[in-house]
Amino acid sequence: MPVGELFNPRSIALVGATDKSGWSISTLTNLRTHGFRGPVHLVNPRGGVVHGEQARRSLSDIPGQVDLAYVMVPTTAVLPVLREGAKLGIRHYVILTAGFGETGPEGAALEAEIVDFARENDLTVLGPNGNGFINAAADVTPYGLPIPSPLLRGSVGVVLQSGALASSVLGFAQARNVGISLLTSMGNESLVTVTDVIHYLVDDPATTAIALFLESVRDPAAFSRAARRALLAGKPIVALKIGRSRLASRTAQAHTGALVGDDNVIEAAFRQLGVVRVRSLEDLIITAGLLAEVGPLPGPRIGVVTPSGGASEIIADRAEDEGLELPAFAPETVARLREIVPAFGTVQNPLDVTGYVLIDRTLLGRALEAVTADPGVDAVMLLSDLPRVAPPDPAPVHAMFAASAKRIAEAPMPVVVVSNVLTDVTEFGRDVQREAGFPYVAGGIEHGVHAIGAAVRWSRAYRAAVEANGAVPERAAVSAPAAEPGTGVWAEHRAAALLASAGIPVVPGELVHDEESAVAAAVGFGYPVVLKVAADGLGHKSDVGGVRLGLADARAVERAYREVVAAAAAVPGAGRVGALVQPQRGGGVELLVGVVRDTAWGLTLAVGLGGIWVEALRDTALRVLPVDAAEVRRALDELRGAALLRGARGAEPADLDAVAEVVARVAALAESLGDDLESLEINPLLVRGSHVEALDALVTWRR
């Protein structure tokens, strides 16, 4: 839904204005004191004087056009207001009033009436149960809570699925000198949604970064489209998504279901979409502020310049946590720094220029100049606090920060400024920063290093998206499966046949229903062999004693057949019982490759260490489908056990390209099976050099 006109009205009516309401008082005060230049009409059914101004009895009494109606009437009176406004040609509404879908079935029915009427009459509605918005870039502030002064205008667009936190976020942004372009309190999102606002901010020239507070992602497909647009436009999205749940099984049959929880899928989806996820409101604003200021960073190699040895050690620890590299300085940089840093200092990265900065005010700036010239560094972190209290003569302070600002502006690489701790920026610090042209200062080492790490990760995703030009990952070509959509649980012999029909390498196997046939199959494959129970409806064979390994002769095969068939026959719901005979495989690395259906995001791929270690180690990487082989390679690189695939301790390294191609083909097969598929799992997928082969498989259908 287009929302450009909603956020940029030229005239506003406050419907339900009354001296008894703090919402009404705040909304009018915000409009009058924060720059709105158009007419503001007060509407109260009793007329008279409201907030010291003459009120109209209805929208119909207002002369001239109204672009936005800000509705504060009782719940049952909201729809009549929309009906009147629609007749007058008023197309845009903010509904502050609560008592709708958030209260239960009766409120939801009232909200549904509003939605139906708005859609029939092509109305744009923000809310209900929201505070409104602050379009700081255009000086339009129909917002129901007090806005602290001065309203800092900047380039961070803030979208919140919480009315109560909006003012706290706004206050913190001001405290850290982060200016906003737009702040929106979404309310119930009856019509205007978070994704509608994201699309607006992507197109908004005043916005360079987007901060989201999300309780839920209501329409994953729409959110994905908006996030991809933002990524390709070079506008970072930073999101605080709450509601992390415990890992819950999607299906009782597949290991994969135990590994794919709601929050894990969201984490994977955000990573694929280039959305930076944070864990606190402080990180939300600080990270968005940094990304709005510096844009893409060239890489993870960070040079650090500080006046503190202790801070250097903290930064080194946090950099490792964030996956940042602190490379040794180049010889020419070391030589130059030794001419700058006092003899009792140590020239290394992170660089502590020592407390001598209190004597030589140029020391930190000259060291910064040397480090930004280092060829082995992608960006520089400068530890510097804005001044808090004005000295008797502030001129030297202004001059020092102006000189540093000039060096930063002229540096051949990005310079990110971080303060020691998270404190409010004072009015004096704000004045110095503004007059000197000093860049944004991320608040505190903890939050600042996290923001730099997030910026590096977003920059990597941005470059990959630009290189791919926004293309959806190409699905691997698979043959359409010949089987009809299934029901229940398919045992391994049926699942393996489905995989093989799609060109996925599967270990040979023969389904048998008596001991004699089992021995004949074993002779055909050559000893040793594996014998597994085969029965539709039976998921984990090992849980019922249905697997025998290393069978070396006919007697062992006969005994194994009797045992596994007897064990399976005792399981309620198992279909016709037989056995699957396969050649024994060994060596290599065993992987889990599973696809399970998430209720919101759809089919989700899990790849990780498999075999008996699946749920014990939980070393998996997730991706929301579709994926291509390149995305699978990136997922494999994320595993803690990736070293095993690369050939740890002299073992044969795996052909990761071959593995990625097979996994991508599995994902494509899962997509081709349609909405009836619940899960498809290979465990294990044996990887030995360039040999990749599914040793066991399970398919679960939704019906």
PDB file of C-alpha atoms in Angstrom, residues 403-561:
ATOM      1  CA  ALA A 403      41.245  18.957  13.097  1.00  0.00           C
ATOM      2  CA  SER A 404      40.214  15.343  13.789  1.00  0.00           C
ATOM      3  CA  ALA A 405      37.090  15.753  11.680  1.00  0.00           C
ATOM      4  CA  LYS A 406      39.216  17.002   8.787  1.00  0.00           C
ATOM      5  CA  ARG A 407      41.550  14.007   9.060  1.00  0.00           C
ATOM      6  CA  ILE A 408      38.588  11.611   9.138  1.00  0.00           C
ATOM      7  CA  ALA A 409      36.955  13.258   6.133  1.00  0.00           C
ATOM      8  CA  GLU A 410      40.192  13.075   4.138  1.00  0.00           C
ATOM      9  CA  ALA A 411      41.086   9.511   5.156  1.00  0.00           C
ATOM     10  CA  PRO A 412      41.386   7.009   2.283  1.00  0.00           C
ATOM     11  CA  MET A 413      39.181   4.517   4.130  1.00  0.00           C
ATOM     12  CA  PRO A 414      36.165   4.623   6.461  1.00  0.00           C
ATOM     13  CA  VAL A 415      36.810   5.736  10.028  1.00  0.00           C
ATOM     14  CA  VAL A 416      34.318   4.635  12.679  1.00  0.00           C
ATOM     15  CA  VAL A 417      34.358   6.609  15.915  1.00  0.00           C
ATOM     16  CA  VAL A 418      33.391   4.810  19.130  1.00  0.00           C
ATOM     17  CA  SER A 419      33.181   6.187  22.668  1.00  0.00           C
ATOM     18  CA  ASN A 420      34.519   4.347  25.711  1.00  0.00           C
ATOM     19  CA  VAL A 421      31.171   3.874  27.437  1.00  0.00           C
ATOM     20  CA  LEU A 422      27.507   4.406  26.689  1.00  0.00           C
ATOM     21  CA  THR A 423      26.621   7.842  28.037  1.00  0.00           C
ATOM     22  CA  ASP A 424      24.333  10.600  26.814  1.00  0.00           C
ATOM     23  CA  VAL A 425      25.782  13.202  24.477  1.00  0.00           C
ATOM     24  CA  THR A 426      25.541  16.539  26.288  1.00  0.00           C
ATOM     25  CA  GLU A 427      24.491  19.813  24.697  1.00  0.00           C
ATOM     26  CA  PHE A 428      28.116  20.952  24.712  1.00  0.00           C
ATOM     27  CA  GLY A 429      29.222  17.705  23.037  1.00  0.00           C
ATOM     28  CA  ARG A 430      26.439  18.099  20.503  1.00  0.00           C
ATOM     29  CA  ASP A 431      27.539  21.668  19.732  1.00  0.00           C
ATOM     30  CA  VAL A 432      31.172  20.622  19.305  1.00  0.00           C
ATOM     31  CA  GLN A 433      30.199  17.739  17.034  1.00  0.00           C
ATOM     32  CA  ARG A 434      27.964  19.931  14.887  1.00  0.00           C
ATOM     33  CA  GLU A 435      30.329  22.887  14.558  1.00  0.00           C
ATOM     34  CA  ALA A 436      33.405  20.725  13.931  1.00  0.00           C
ATOM     35  CA  GLY A 437      31.646  18.455  11.461  1.00  0.00           C
ATOM     36  CA  PHE A 438      32.750  15.532  13.625  1.00  0.00           C
ATOM     37  CA  PRO A 439      31.153  12.206  12.572  1.00  0.00           C
ATOM     38  CA  TYR A 440      28.682  10.035  14.426  1.00  0.00           C
ATOM     39  CA  VAL A 441      30.064   8.488  17.623  1.00  0.00           C
ATOM     40  CA  ALA A 442      28.817   4.975  18.415  1.00  0.00           C
ATOM     41  CA  GLY A 443      28.035   4.688  22.112  1.00  0.00           C
ATOM     42  CA  GLY A 444      30.387   2.461  24.085  1.00  0.00           C
ATOM     43  CA  ILE A 445      32.959  -0.181  23.145  1.00  0.00           C
ATOM     44  CA  GLU A 446      30.492  -3.042  23.615  1.00  0.00           C
ATOM     45  CA  HIS A 447      27.830  -1.593  21.325  1.00  0.00           C
ATOM     46  CA  GLY A 448      30.315   0.077  18.989  1.00  0.00           C
ATOM     47  CA  VAL A 449      32.303  -3.056  18.136  1.00  0.00           C
ATOM     48  CA  HIS A 450      29.050  -4.968  17.713  1.00  0.00           C
ATOM     49  CA  ALA A 451      27.861  -2.278  15.296  1.00  0.00           C
ATOM     50  CA  ILE A 452      31.103  -2.498  13.304  1.00  0.00           C
ATOM     51  CA  GLY A 453      30.760  -6.277  13.071  1.00  0.00           C
ATOM     52  CA  ALA A 454      27.158  -5.859  11.919  1.00  0.00           C
ATOM     53  CA  ALA A 455      28.240  -3.278   9.343  1.00  0.00           C
ATOM     54  CA  VAL A 456      30.853  -5.668   7.938  1.00  0.00           C
ATOM     55  CA  ARG A 457      28.301  -8.479   7.661  1.00  0.00           C
ATOM     56  CA  TRP A 458      25.729  -6.217   6.025  1.00  0.00           C
ATOM     57  CA  SER A 459      28.342  -4.883   3.610  1.00  0.00           C
ATOM     58  CA  ARG A 460      29.193  -8.435   2.535  1.00  0.00           C
ATOM     59  CA  ALA A 461      25.506  -9.174   1.896  1.00  0.00           C
ATOM     60  CA  TYR A 462      25.085  -5.878   0.031  1.00  0.00           C
ATOM     61  CA  ARG A 463      27.998  -6.547  -2.315  1.00  0.00           C
ATOM     62  CA  ALA A 464      26.741 -10.081  -2.995  1.00  0.00           C
ATOM     63  CA  ALA A 465      23.238  -8.764  -3.770  1.00  0.00           C
ATOM     64  CA  VAL A 466      24.567  -6.099  -6.120  1.00  0.00           C
ATOM     65  CA  GLU A 467      26.785  -8.651  -7.851  1.00  0.00           C
ATOM     66  CA  ALA A 468      23.795 -10.960  -8.309  1.00  0.00           C
ATOM     67  CA  ASN A 469      21.670  -7.934  -9.293  1.00  0.00           C
ATOM     68  CA  GLY A 470      18.902  -9.012  -6.986  1.00  0.00           C
ATOM     69  CA  ALA A 471      18.274 -12.293  -8.779  1.00  0.00           C
ATOM     70  CA  VAL A 472      16.406 -15.011  -6.888  1.00  0.00           C
ATOM     71  CA  PRO A 473      18.733 -17.996  -6.367  1.00  0.00           C
ATOM     72  CA  GLU A 474      18.568 -20.312  -9.349  1.00  0.00           C
ATOM     73  CA  ARG A 475      16.988 -23.622  -8.483  1.00  0.00           C
ATOM     74  CA  ALA A 476      18.870 -26.757  -9.404  1.00  0.00           C
ATOM     75  CA  ALA A 477      17.200 -28.616 -12.258  1.00  0.00           C
ATOM     76  CA  VAL A 478      15.364 -31.730 -11.079  1.00  0.00           C
ATOM     77  CA  SER A 479      13.139 -34.183 -12.854  1.00  0.00           C
ATOM     78  CA  ALA A 480       9.502 -34.013 -11.859  1.00  0.00           C
ATOM     79  CA  PRO A 481       8.916 -36.920  -9.458  1.00  0.00           C
ATOM     80  CA  ALA A 482       6.807 -39.658 -10.943  1.00  0.00           C
ATOM     81  CA  ALA A 483       5.101 -40.478  -7.658  1.00  0.00           C
ATOM     82  CA  GLU A 484       1.727 -39.048  -6.687  1.00  0.00           C
ATOM     83  CA  PRO A 485       1.715 -36.747  -3.632  1.00  0.00           C
ATOM     84  CA  GLY A 486       2.086 -39.056  -0.670  1.00  0.00           C
ATOM     85  CA  THR A 487       0.609 -39.474   2.772  1.00  0.00           C
ATOM     86  CA  GLY A 488       2.094 -40.317   6.128  1.00  0.00           C
ATOM     87  CA  VAL A 489       5.728 -41.390   6.405  1.00  0.00           C
ATOM     88  CA  TRP A 490       7.632 -42.968   3.543  1.00  0.00           C
ATOM     89  CA  ALA A 491      10.161 -45.569   4.586  1.00  0.00           C
ATOM     90  CA  GLU A 492      13.687 -45.419   3.269  1.00  0.00           C
ATOM     91  CA  HIS A 493      13.192 -47.576   0.179  1.00  0.00           C
ATOM     92  CA  ARG A 494      10.441 -45.273  -1.136  1.00  0.00           C
ATOM     93  CA  ALA A 495      12.266 -42.089  -0.077  1.00  0.00           C
ATOM     94  CA  ALA A 496      15.493 -43.290  -1.725  1.00  0.00           C
ATOM     95  CA  ALA A 497      13.669 -44.023  -4.978  1.00  0.00           C
ATOM     96  CA  LEU A 498      12.267 -40.493  -4.946  1.00  0.00           C
ATOM     97  CA  LEU A 499      15.752 -39.046  -4.434  1.00  0.00           C
ATOM     98  CA  ALA A 500      17.236 -41.171  -7.189  1.00  0.00           C
ATOM     99  CA  SER A 501      14.509 -40.065  -9.612  1.00  0.00           C
ATOM    100  CA  ALA A 502      15.752 -36.507  -9.126  1.00  0.00           C
ATOM    101  CA  GLY A 503      19.371 -37.392  -9.877  1.00  0.00           C
ATOM    102  CA  ILE A 504      20.537 -37.421  -6.256  1.00  0.00           C
ATOM    103  CA  PRO A 505      23.184 -40.123  -5.606  1.00  0.00           C
ATOM    104  CA  VAL A 506      21.818 -42.816  -3.313  1.00  0.00           C
ATOM    105  CA  VAL A 507      23.492 -45.934  -1.921  1.00  0.00           C
ATOM    106  CA  PRO A 508      22.244 -49.073  -3.754  1.00  0.00           C
ATOM    107  CA  GLY A 509      19.645 -51.096  -1.911  1.00  0.00           C
ATOM    108  CA  GLU A 510      17.281 -54.029  -2.412  1.00  0.00           C
ATOM    109  CA  LEU A 511      13.936 -54.448  -0.684  1.00  0.00           C
ATOM    110  CA  VAL A 512      13.351 -58.040   0.495  1.00  0.00           C
ATOM    111  CA  HIS A 513      10.578 -59.849   2.351  1.00  0.00           C
ATOM    112  CA  ASP A 514      12.219 -63.111   3.425  1.00  0.00           C
ATOM    113  CA  GLU A 515      15.548 -64.398   4.711  1.00  0.00           C
ATOM    114  CA  GLU A 516      16.497 -66.147   1.485  1.00  0.00           C
ATOM    115  CA  SER A 517      16.059 -62.976  -0.561  1.00  0.00           C
ATOM    116  CA  ALA A 518      18.024 -61.019   2.035  1.00  0.00           C
ATOM    117  CA  VAL A 519      20.994 -63.394   1.706  1.00  0.00           C
ATOM    118  CA  ALA A 520      20.816 -63.287  -2.083  1.00  0.00           C
ATOM    119  CA  ALA A 521      20.893 -59.486  -2.019  1.00  0.00           C
ATOM    120  CA  ALA A 522      23.857 -59.520   0.347  1.00  0.00           C
ATOM    121  CA  VAL A 523      25.786 -61.866  -1.934  1.00  0.00           C
ATOM    122  CA  GLY A 524      25.008 -59.606  -4.862  1.00  0.00           C
ATOM    123  CA  PHE A 525      26.382 -56.533  -3.118  1.00  0.00           C
ATOM    124  CA  GLY A 526      29.285 -58.345  -1.444  1.00  0.00           C
ATOM    125  CA  TYR A 527      29.929 -58.543   2.290  1.00  0.00           C
ATOM    126  CA  PRO A 528      29.832 -56.714   4.621  1.00  0.00           C
ATOM    127  CA  VAL A 529      26.292 -55.355   4.275  1.00  0.00           C
ATOM    128  CA  VAL A 530      23.764 -53.302   6.217  1.00  0.00           C
ATOM    129  CA  LEU A 531      20.236 -54.541   6.872  1.00  0.00           C
ATOM    130  CA  LYS A 532      17.457 -52.128   7.854  1.00  0.00           C
ATOM    131  CA  VAL A 533      13.799 -52.686   8.580  1.00  0.00           C
ATOM    132  CA  ALA A 534      11.505 -51.304   5.861  1.00  0.00           C
ATOM    133  CA  ALA A 535       7.923 -50.323   6.667  1.00  0.00           C
ATOM    134  CA  ASP A 536       5.930 -47.218   5.764  1.00  0.00           C
ATOM    135  CA  GLY A 537       4.841 -45.307   8.840  1.00  0.00           C
ATOM    136  CA  LEU A 538       8.040 -46.195  10.707  1.00  0.00           C
ATOM    137  CA  GLY A 539      10.316 -43.197  11.150  1.00  0.00           C
ATOM    138  CA  HIS A 540      13.509 -43.726  13.153  1.00  0.00           C
ATOM    139  CA  LYS A 541      14.471 -47.344  12.507  1.00  0.00           C
ATOM    140  CA  SER A 542      17.250 -47.355  15.087  1.00  0.00           C
ATOM    141  CA  ASP A 543      14.786 -46.413  17.860  1.00  0.00           C
ATOM    142  CA  VAL A 544      13.054 -49.807  17.488  1.00  0.00           C
ATOM    143  CA  GLY A 545      16.209 -51.826  16.920  1.00  0.00           C
ATOM    144  CA  GLY A 546      15.640 -51.921  13.187  1.00  0.00           C
ATOM    145  CA  VAL A 547      19.225 -51.485  11.919  1.00  0.00           C
ATOM    146  CA  ARG A 548      22.085 -53.989  11.750  1.00  0.00           C
ATOM    147  CA  LEU A 549      25.558 -52.989  10.531  1.00  0.00           C
ATOM    148  CA  GLY A 550      28.629 -54.932   9.398  1.00  0.00           C
ATOM    149  CA  LEU A 551      26.896 -58.200   8.538  1.00  0.00           C
ATOM    150  CA  ALA A 552      29.696 -60.423   7.219  1.00  0.00           C
ATOM    151  CA  ASP A 553      28.006 -63.707   6.239  1.00  0.00           C
ATOM    152  CA  ALA A 554      24.708 -65.361   5.375  1.00  0.00           C
ATOM    153  CA  ARG A 555      23.992 -66.519   8.927  1.00  0.00           C
ATOM    154  CA  ALA A 556      24.377 -62.985  10.252  1.00  0.00           C
ATOM    155  CA  VAL A 557      22.019 -61.693   7.529  1.00  0.00           C
ATOM    156  CA  GLU A 558      19.352 -64.306   8.323  1.00  0.00           C
ATOM    157  CA  ARG A 559      19.499 -63.584  12.039  1.00  0.00           C
ATOM    158  CA  ALA A 560      19.399 -59.830  11.439  1.00  0.00           C
ATOM    159  CA  TYR A 561      16.388 -60.145   9.163  1.00  0.00           C
TER     160      TYR A 561
END
